[in-house]
PDB file of C-alpha atoms in Angstrom:
ATOM      1  CA  MET J  18     117.320 104.151 107.414  1.00  0.00           C
ATOM      2  CA  ILE J  19     115.149 107.077 106.369  1.00  0.00           C
ATOM      3  CA  ARG J  20     112.246 106.005 104.178  1.00  0.00           C
ATOM      4  CA  VAL J  21     110.580 108.448 101.790  1.00  0.00           C
ATOM      5  CA  VAL J  22     107.535 107.635  99.638  1.00  0.00           C
ATOM      6  CA  VAL J  23     106.872 109.904  96.670  1.00  0.00           C
ATOM      7  CA  TYR J  24     103.773 110.146  94.492  1.00  0.00           C
ATOM      8  CA  LEU J  25     104.707 112.174  91.400  1.00  0.00           C
ATOM      9  CA  SER J  26     104.089 111.493  87.745  1.00  0.00           C
ATOM     10  CA  GLY J  27     106.893 113.652  86.329  1.00  0.00           C
ATOM     11  CA  LYS J  28     110.167 111.755  85.953  1.00  0.00           C
ATOM     12  CA  ALA J  29     112.276 114.933  85.900  1.00  0.00           C
ATOM     13  CA  GLU J  30     110.679 116.156  89.150  1.00  0.00           C
ATOM     14  CA  CYS J  31     111.358 112.796  90.794  1.00  0.00           C
ATOM     15  CA  GLN J  32     115.007 112.929  89.770  1.00  0.00           C
ATOM     16  CA  LEU J  33     115.427 116.497  91.036  1.00  0.00           C
ATOM     17  CA  LEU J  34     113.926 115.656  94.402  1.00  0.00           C
ATOM     18  CA  GLU J  35     115.844 112.409  94.874  1.00  0.00           C
ATOM     19  CA  THR J  36     119.158 114.066  93.965  1.00  0.00           C
ATOM     20  CA  GLN J  37     118.699 116.806  96.552  1.00  0.00           C
ATOM     21  CA  LEU J  38     117.534 114.354  99.220  1.00  0.00           C
ATOM     22  CA  ARG J  39     120.540 112.105  98.730  1.00  0.00           C
ATOM     23  CA  GLN J  40     123.079 114.909  98.514  1.00  0.00           C
ATOM     24  CA  LEU J  41     121.828 116.664 101.621  1.00  0.00           C
ATOM     25  CA  LEU J  42     121.479 113.522 103.716  1.00  0.00           C
ATOM     26  CA  SER J  43     125.001 112.404 102.812  1.00  0.00           C
ATOM     27  CA  ARG J  44     126.344 115.684 104.199  1.00  0.00           C
ATOM     28  CA  ARG J  45     124.298 115.652 107.385  1.00  0.00           C
ATOM     29  CA  SER J  46     124.064 112.044 108.498  1.00  0.00           C
ATOM     30  CA  ASN J  47     125.315 108.487 108.068  1.00  0.00           C
ATOM     31  CA  GLU J  48     121.724 107.330 107.655  1.00  0.00           C
ATOM     32  CA  GLU J  49     120.802 105.520 104.446  1.00  0.00           C
ATOM     33  CA  LEU J  50     117.938 106.752 102.251  1.00  0.00           C
ATOM     34  CA  ASP J  51     115.215 104.471 100.932  1.00  0.00           C
ATOM     35  CA  CYS J  52     113.349 106.635  98.412  1.00  0.00           C
ATOM     36  CA  ARG J  53     110.455 105.013  96.554  1.00  0.00           C
ATOM     37  CA  PHE J  54     108.595 106.656  93.675  1.00  0.00           C
ATOM     38  CA  TYR J  55     105.078 105.924  92.467  1.00  0.00           C
ATOM     39  CA  ALA J  56     103.186 107.329  89.488  1.00  0.00           C
ATOM     40  CA  ASP J  57      99.948 105.717  90.727  1.00  0.00           C
ATOM     41  CA  PRO J  58      98.438 107.161  93.950  1.00  0.00           C
ATOM     42  CA  ALA J  59      96.736 103.864  94.776  1.00  0.00           C
ATOM     43  CA  ALA J  60     100.102 102.093  94.718  1.00  0.00           C
ATOM     44  CA  ALA J  61     101.652 104.822  96.865  1.00  0.00           C
ATOM     45  CA  ARG J  62      98.839 104.529  99.397  1.00  0.00           C
ATOM     46  CA  ALA J  63      99.202 100.734  99.503  1.00  0.00           C
ATOM     47  CA  ALA J  64     102.941 101.077 100.132  1.00  0.00           C
ATOM     48  CA  LEU J  65     102.352 103.530 102.981  1.00  0.00           C
ATOM     49  CA  LEU J  66      99.698 101.405 104.622  1.00  0.00           C
ATOM     50  CA  ALA J  67     101.934  98.335 104.373  1.00  0.00           C
ATOM     51  CA  GLU J  68     105.043  99.983 105.826  1.00  0.00           C
ATOM     52  CA  ARG J  69     105.451 103.339 107.500  1.00  0.00           C
ATOM     53  CA  ALA J  70     107.525 106.102 105.919  1.00  0.00           C
ATOM     54  CA  ASP J  71     109.382 108.938 107.603  1.00  0.00           C
ATOM     55  CA  ALA J  72     108.434 111.432 104.903  1.00  0.00           C
ATOM     56  CA  ILE J  73     105.907 111.649 102.088  1.00  0.00           C
ATOM     57  CA  CYS J  74     105.955 113.810  98.960  1.00  0.00           C
ATOM     58  CA  TRP J  75     102.574 114.018  97.232  1.00  0.00           C
ATOM     59  CA  ASP J  76     101.225 115.693  94.102  1.00  0.00           C
ATOM     60  CA  VAL J  77      98.050 117.464  95.217  1.00  0.00           C
ATOM     61  CA  THR J  78      96.998 118.708  91.783  1.00  0.00           C
ATOM     62  CA  ASP J  79      95.225 115.402  91.122  1.00  0.00           C
ATOM     63  CA  PRO J  80      91.818 115.151  92.887  1.00  0.00           C
ATOM     64  CA  ALA J  81      91.991 111.339  92.896  1.00  0.00           C
ATOM     65  CA  GLY J  82      95.449 111.495  94.417  1.00  0.00           C
ATOM     66  CA  LEU J  83      94.179 113.803  97.154  1.00  0.00           C
ATOM     67  CA  ALA J  84      91.595 111.244  98.177  1.00  0.00           C
ATOM     68  CA  TYR J  85      94.291 108.587  98.533  1.00  0.00           C
ATOM     69  CA  LEU J  86      96.438 110.945 100.614  1.00  0.00           C
ATOM     70  CA  ALA J  87      93.485 111.686 102.897  1.00  0.00           C
ATOM     71  CA  ALA J  88      93.027 107.942 103.380  1.00  0.00           C
ATOM     72  CA  VAL J  89      96.684 107.588 104.409  1.00  0.00           C
ATOM     73  CA  ARG J  90      96.376 110.405 106.951  1.00  0.00           C
ATOM     74  CA  ALA J  91      93.083 109.019 108.283  1.00  0.00           C
ATOM     75  CA  ALA J  92      94.877 105.720 108.935  1.00  0.00           C
ATOM     76  CA  GLY J  93      97.130 107.526 111.413  1.00  0.00           C
ATOM     77  CA  HIS J  94     100.174 108.072 109.219  1.00  0.00           C
ATOM     78  CA  GLU J  95     102.025 111.038 110.740  1.00  0.00           C
ATOM     79  CA  ALA J  96     105.039 111.235 108.430  1.00  0.00           C
ATOM     80  CA  PHE J  97     106.485 114.581 107.377  1.00  0.00           C
ATOM     81  CA  LEU J  98     104.298 115.639 104.445  1.00  0.00           C
ATOM     82  CA  LEU J  99     105.679 117.643 101.535  1.00  0.00           C
ATOM     83  CA  VAL J 100     103.018 118.568  98.996  1.00  0.00           C
ATOM     84  CA  MET J 101     103.699 119.594  95.419  1.00  0.00           C
ATOM     85  CA  ALA J 102     101.209 121.915  93.723  1.00  0.00           C
ATOM     86  CA  ALA J 103     100.834 124.191  90.739  1.00  0.00           C
ATOM     87  CA  ALA J 104     100.889 127.942  91.223  1.00  0.00           C
ATOM     88  CA  THR J 105      97.238 127.925  90.160  1.00  0.00           C
ATOM     89  CA  THR J 106      96.247 125.330  92.764  1.00  0.00           C
ATOM     90  CA  SER J 107      94.091 126.860  95.476  1.00  0.00           C
ATOM     91  CA  PRO J 108      95.634 126.478  98.955  1.00  0.00           C
ATOM     92  CA  LEU J 109      92.183 125.382 100.115  1.00  0.00           C
ATOM     93  CA  VAL J 110      92.815 122.132  98.276  1.00  0.00           C
ATOM     94  CA  TYR J 111      95.718 121.047 100.478  1.00  0.00           C
ATOM     95  CA  LEU J 112      95.729 123.285 103.580  1.00  0.00           C
ATOM     96  CA  LYS J 113      93.271 121.086 105.433  1.00  0.00           C
ATOM     97  CA  PRO J 114      93.508 119.822 109.025  1.00  0.00           C
ATOM     98  CA  GLU J 115      93.061 116.239 107.880  1.00  0.00           C
ATOM     99  CA  LEU J 116      96.118 116.535 105.611  1.00  0.00           C
ATOM    100  CA  ALA J 117      98.301 118.883 107.721  1.00  0.00           C
ATOM    101  CA  PRO J 118     101.161 119.353 105.230  1.00  0.00           C
ATOM    102  CA  ASP J 119     104.538 120.354 106.638  1.00  0.00           C
ATOM    103  CA  SER J 120     106.067 121.875 103.519  1.00  0.00           C
ATOM    104  CA  LEU J 121     105.178 122.940  99.983  1.00  0.00           C
ATOM    105  CA  ILE J 122     106.849 123.083  96.579  1.00  0.00           C
ATOM    106  CA  LEU J 123     105.163 125.078  93.824  1.00  0.00           C
ATOM    107  CA  ARG J 124     105.747 124.219  90.184  1.00  0.00           C
ATOM    108  CA  PRO J 125     107.866 124.734  88.172  1.00  0.00           C
ATOM    109  CA  VAL J 126     110.073 122.579  90.388  1.00  0.00           C
ATOM    110  CA  THR J 127     113.663 123.764  90.809  1.00  0.00           C
ATOM    111  CA  ALA J 128     116.731 122.229  92.420  1.00  0.00           C
ATOM    112  CA  GLU J 129     116.788 125.114  94.913  1.00  0.00           C
ATOM    113  CA  GLU J 130     113.218 124.423  96.046  1.00  0.00           C
ATOM    114  CA  CYS J 131     113.907 120.694  96.334  1.00  0.00           C
ATOM    115  CA  ARG J 132     117.009 121.451  98.401  1.00  0.00           C
ATOM    116  CA  ARG J 133     115.010 123.716 100.716  1.00  0.00           C
ATOM    117  CA  ALA J 134     112.311 121.078 101.181  1.00  0.00           C
ATOM    118  CA  ALA J 135     114.902 118.345 101.749  1.00  0.00           C
ATOM    119  CA  GLY J 136     116.454 120.520 104.444  1.00  0.00           C
ATOM    120  CA  GLU J 137     113.107 120.891 106.193  1.00  0.00           C
ATOM    121  CA  ILE J 138     112.541 117.141 106.064  1.00  0.00           C
ATOM    122  CA  PHE J 139     115.917 116.296 107.557  1.00  0.00           C
ATOM    123  CA  ASP J 140     115.743 119.116 110.105  1.00  0.00           C
ATOM    124  CA  ARG J 141     112.645 117.426 111.504  1.00  0.00           C
ATOM    125  CA  LEU J 142     113.729 113.816 111.209  1.00  0.00           C
ATOM    126  CA  LEU J 143     117.300 114.172 112.442  1.00  0.00           C
ATOM    127  CA  ALA J 144     116.242 116.406 115.327  1.00  0.00           C
ATOM    128  CA  ALA J 145     113.719 113.785 116.393  1.00  0.00           C
ATOM    129  CA  GLN J 146     116.468 111.164 116.510  1.00  0.00           C
ATOM    130  CA  HIS J 147     118.409 113.276 119.003  1.00  0.00           C
ATOM    131  CA  GLU J 148     115.536 114.224 121.287  1.00  0.00           C
ATOM    132  CA  GLY J 149     116.469 111.408 123.626  1.00  0.00           C
ATOM    133  CA  ALA J 150     114.989 108.066 124.487  1.00  0.00           C
ATOM    134  CA  ASP J 151     113.501 109.364 127.734  1.00  0.00           C
ATOM    135  CA  CYS J 152     110.649 111.313 126.145  1.00  0.00           C
ATOM    136  CA  PHE J 153     107.617 110.744 123.974  1.00  0.00           C
ATOM    137  CA  VAL J 154     107.076 113.454 121.367  1.00  0.00           C
ATOM    138  CA  VAL J 155     103.504 114.519 120.608  1.00  0.00           C
ATOM    139  CA  LYS J 156     103.444 116.077 117.159  1.00  0.00           C
ATOM    140  CA  SER J 157     100.896 118.437 115.661  1.00  0.00           C
ATOM    141  CA  ARG J 158     100.975 120.770 112.701  1.00  0.00           C
ATOM    142  CA  ASP J 159     102.033 123.696 114.871  1.00  0.00           C
ATOM    143  CA  GLU J 160     104.158 122.234 117.664  1.00  0.00           C
ATOM    144  CA  ARG J 161     106.063 119.312 119.145  1.00  0.00           C
ATOM    145  CA  ILE J 162     105.550 118.547 122.833  1.00  0.00           C
ATOM    146  CA  ARG J 163     108.084 116.373 124.655  1.00  0.00           C
ATOM    147  CA  VAL J 164     106.626 114.328 127.509  1.00  0.00           C
ATOM    148  CA  PRO J 165     108.967 112.380 129.812  1.00  0.00           C
ATOM    149  CA  TYR J 166     107.947 108.718 129.812  1.00  0.00           C
ATOM    150  CA  ARG J 167     107.897 108.663 133.606  1.00  0.00           C
ATOM    151  CA  LYS J 168     104.983 111.152 133.584  1.00  0.00           C
ATOM    152  CA  ILE J 169     102.793 109.111 131.262  1.00  0.00           C
ATOM    153  CA  LEU J 170     100.080 107.040 132.924  1.00  0.00           C
ATOM    154  CA  TYR J 171      98.525 105.539 129.815  1.00  0.00           C
ATOM    155  CA  PHE J 172      97.620 105.906 126.162  1.00  0.00           C
ATOM    156  CA  GLU J 173      94.019 105.443 125.079  1.00  0.00           C
ATOM    157  CA  ALA J 174      92.593 104.903 121.598  1.00  0.00           C
ATOM    158  CA  ARG J 175      89.596 107.173 121.317  1.00  0.00           C
ATOM    159  CA  GLU J 176      87.540 107.928 118.197  1.00  0.00           C
ATOM    160  CA  ARG J 177      90.335 107.480 115.642  1.00  0.00           C
ATOM    161  CA  ARG J 178      92.783 109.419 117.789  1.00  0.00           C
ATOM    162  CA  LEU J 179      95.128 108.621 120.639  1.00  0.00           C
ATOM    163  CA  CYS J 180      95.042 110.250 124.040  1.00  0.00           C
ATOM    164  CA  LEU J 181      98.139 110.529 126.231  1.00  0.00           C
ATOM    165  CA  ARG J 182      97.122 110.765 129.875  1.00  0.00           C
ATOM    166  CA  MET J 183      99.263 112.296 132.588  1.00  0.00           C
ATOM    167  CA  ALA J 184      98.247 113.368 136.074  1.00  0.00           C
ATOM    168  CA  GLY J 185      95.719 116.123 135.488  1.00  0.00           C
ATOM    169  CA  GLU J 186      96.451 116.558 131.778  1.00  0.00           C
ATOM    170  CA  GLU J 187      95.652 114.951 128.434  1.00  0.00           C
ATOM    171  CA  LEU J 188      97.181 115.371 124.983  1.00  0.00           C
ATOM    172  CA  THR J 189      95.604 113.997 121.820  1.00  0.00           C
ATOM    173  CA  PHE J 190      97.197 113.125 118.508  1.00  0.00           C
ATOM    174  CA  THR J 191      96.609 110.920 115.482  1.00  0.00           C
ATOM    175  CA  GLY J 192      97.755 107.329 115.346  1.00  0.00           C
ATOM    176  CA  THR J 193      96.940 103.751 116.284  1.00  0.00           C
ATOM    177  CA  LEU J 194      97.923 101.717 119.327  1.00  0.00           C
ATOM    178  CA  GLU J 195      99.482  99.063 117.099  1.00  0.00           C
ATOM    179  CA  LYS J 196     101.911 101.525 115.518  1.00  0.00           C
ATOM    180  CA  LEU J 197     102.447 103.337 118.816  1.00  0.00           C
ATOM    181  CA  LEU J 198     103.564 100.151 120.582  1.00  0.00           C
ATOM    182  CA  GLU J 199     106.307  99.705 117.981  1.00  0.00           C
ATOM    183  CA  THR J 200     107.916 102.939 119.201  1.00  0.00           C
ATOM    184  CA  LEU J 201     107.462 102.684 122.978  1.00  0.00           C
ATOM    185  CA  PRO J 202     109.979 101.295 125.498  1.00  0.00           C
ATOM    186  CA  PRO J 203     109.190  97.897 127.087  1.00  0.00           C
ATOM    187  CA  GLU J 204     107.629  99.288 130.273  1.00  0.00           C
ATOM    188  CA  PHE J 205     104.538 100.180 128.235  1.00  0.00           C
ATOM    189  CA  ARG J 206     102.110  97.281 128.106  1.00  0.00           C
ATOM    190  CA  ARG J 207      98.789  96.763 126.437  1.00  0.00           C
ATOM    191  CA  VAL J 208      96.031  95.871 128.905  1.00  0.00           C
ATOM    192  CA  HIS J 209      92.956  96.420 126.730  1.00  0.00           C
ATOM    193  CA  ARG J 210      92.197  96.889 123.047  1.00  0.00           C
ATOM    194  CA  SER J 211      91.977 100.634 123.781  1.00  0.00           C
ATOM    195  CA  PHE J 212      94.608 101.083 126.528  1.00  0.00           C
ATOM    196  CA  VAL J 213      98.389 100.883 126.879  1.00  0.00           C
ATOM    197  CA  VAL J 214      99.697 101.602 130.374  1.00  0.00           C
ATOM    198  CA  ASN J 215     103.070 102.597 131.781  1.00  0.00           C
ATOM    199  CA  ALA J 216     103.910  99.634 134.022  1.00  0.00           C
ATOM    200  CA  ASP J 217     106.314 101.806 136.011  1.00  0.00           C
ATOM    201  CA  ASN J 218     103.264 103.743 137.237  1.00  0.00           C
ATOM    202  CA  ILE J 219     101.133 100.736 138.202  1.00  0.00           C
ATOM    203  CA  GLN J 220     100.086 100.786 141.869  1.00  0.00           C
ATOM    204  CA  ARG J 221      98.200  97.514 141.802  1.00  0.00           C
ATOM    205  CA  VAL J 222      96.179  95.224 139.571  1.00  0.00           C
ATOM    206  CA  ALA J 223      92.802  93.857 140.591  1.00  0.00           C
ATOM    207  CA  LEU J 224      92.387  90.801 138.373  1.00  0.00           C
ATOM    208  CA  SER J 225      89.017  89.936 139.862  1.00  0.00           C
ATOM    209  CA  GLN J 226      87.725  93.430 138.996  1.00  0.00           C
ATOM    210  CA  ASN J 227      89.443  93.583 135.604  1.00  0.00           C
ATOM    211  CA  LEU J 228      91.092  96.876 136.543  1.00  0.00           C
ATOM    212  CA  VAL J 229      94.590  98.313 136.597  1.00  0.00           C
ATOM    213  CA  TYR J 230      95.224 101.075 139.144  1.00  0.00           C
ATOM    214  CA  LEU J 231      97.870 103.601 138.240  1.00  0.00           C
ATOM    215  CA  ARG J 232      99.566 106.365 140.215  1.00  0.00           C
ATOM    216  CA  GLY J 233      96.970 108.725 141.677  1.00  0.00           C
ATOM    217  CA  ASP J 234      94.494 105.822 141.884  1.00  0.00           C
ATOM    218  CA  VAL J 235      93.621 106.213 138.201  1.00  0.00           C
ATOM    219  CA  ALA J 236      91.858 103.051 137.035  1.00  0.00           C
ATOM    220  CA  VAL J 237      91.820 101.650 133.502  1.00  0.00           C
ATOM    221  CA  PRO J 238      90.048  98.514 132.251  1.00  0.00           C
ATOM    222  CA  LEU J 239      91.882  95.215 131.933  1.00  0.00           C
ATOM    223  CA  SER J 240      90.850  92.685 129.295  1.00  0.00           C
ATOM    224  CA  ARG J 241      91.073  88.984 130.021  1.00  0.00           C
ATOM    225  CA  SER J 242      93.294  88.387 126.988  1.00  0.00           C
ATOM    226  CA  TYR J 243      95.885  90.883 128.329  1.00  0.00           C
ATOM    227  CA  LYS J 244      95.987  89.825 131.994  1.00  0.00           C
ATOM    228  CA  LYS J 245      99.283  88.017 131.505  1.00  0.00           C
ATOM    229  CA  GLU J 246     100.923  91.369 130.736  1.00  0.00           C
ATOM    230  CA  VAL J 247     100.368  92.649 134.290  1.00  0.00           C
ATOM    231  CA  ARG J 248      99.733  89.532 136.396  1.00  0.00           C
ATOM    232  CA  GLU J 249     102.912  90.219 138.401  1.00  0.00           C
ATOM    233  CA  TYR J 250     101.258  93.359 139.826  1.00  0.00           C
ATOM    234  CA  ASP J 251      98.170  91.569 141.130  1.00  0.00           C
ATOM    235  CA  ALA J 252      97.266  92.884 144.579  1.00  0.00           C
TER     236      ALA J 252
END
């Protein structure tokens, strides 16, 4: 199931976009499409915060709507973002790091432009499905970095961002540990409100010190409420 949330007030624009999304997906995949449309940005934001979407289409000509979109992104929502703007809309309005749009449609909206944008959405989403279950993909506006799970020591929540730690290297990206855990294989276990470790890389656990030691003697804190997750590794 591919879930798309759309904030647009124009009914004709919604129909154009949905038609192209459905037609293109039917030709490229057996996945089903769950496409939900909202004329109220507050309702669209509430839907996105309640359940993650794979792609978002958002009208950025409305200042109030922009604020709601920024709130969605600040909450760690990393879905493919298609923005819809008027030709007179300044790019400074939507080309912001905190929004990081992936694609753009300028009004007047045409079937050809919707088809192009739909292609970009499915290029990203369907490629991600085939990247393999052995890697974690760190996404940014400019690149996608594949990291083999075996190389990951831990994830840390740090100042509204997540940090992926490997031996001698860190990568940061937006998100929350709660949402991250939904996507990780079972060897990743939460040991602290700010840390998720790769149990395959645990060397030992010192319960009395409230520490987990990972490969390379890297230590991360262990909370009492999470000790049961790694008790089997106690030294």
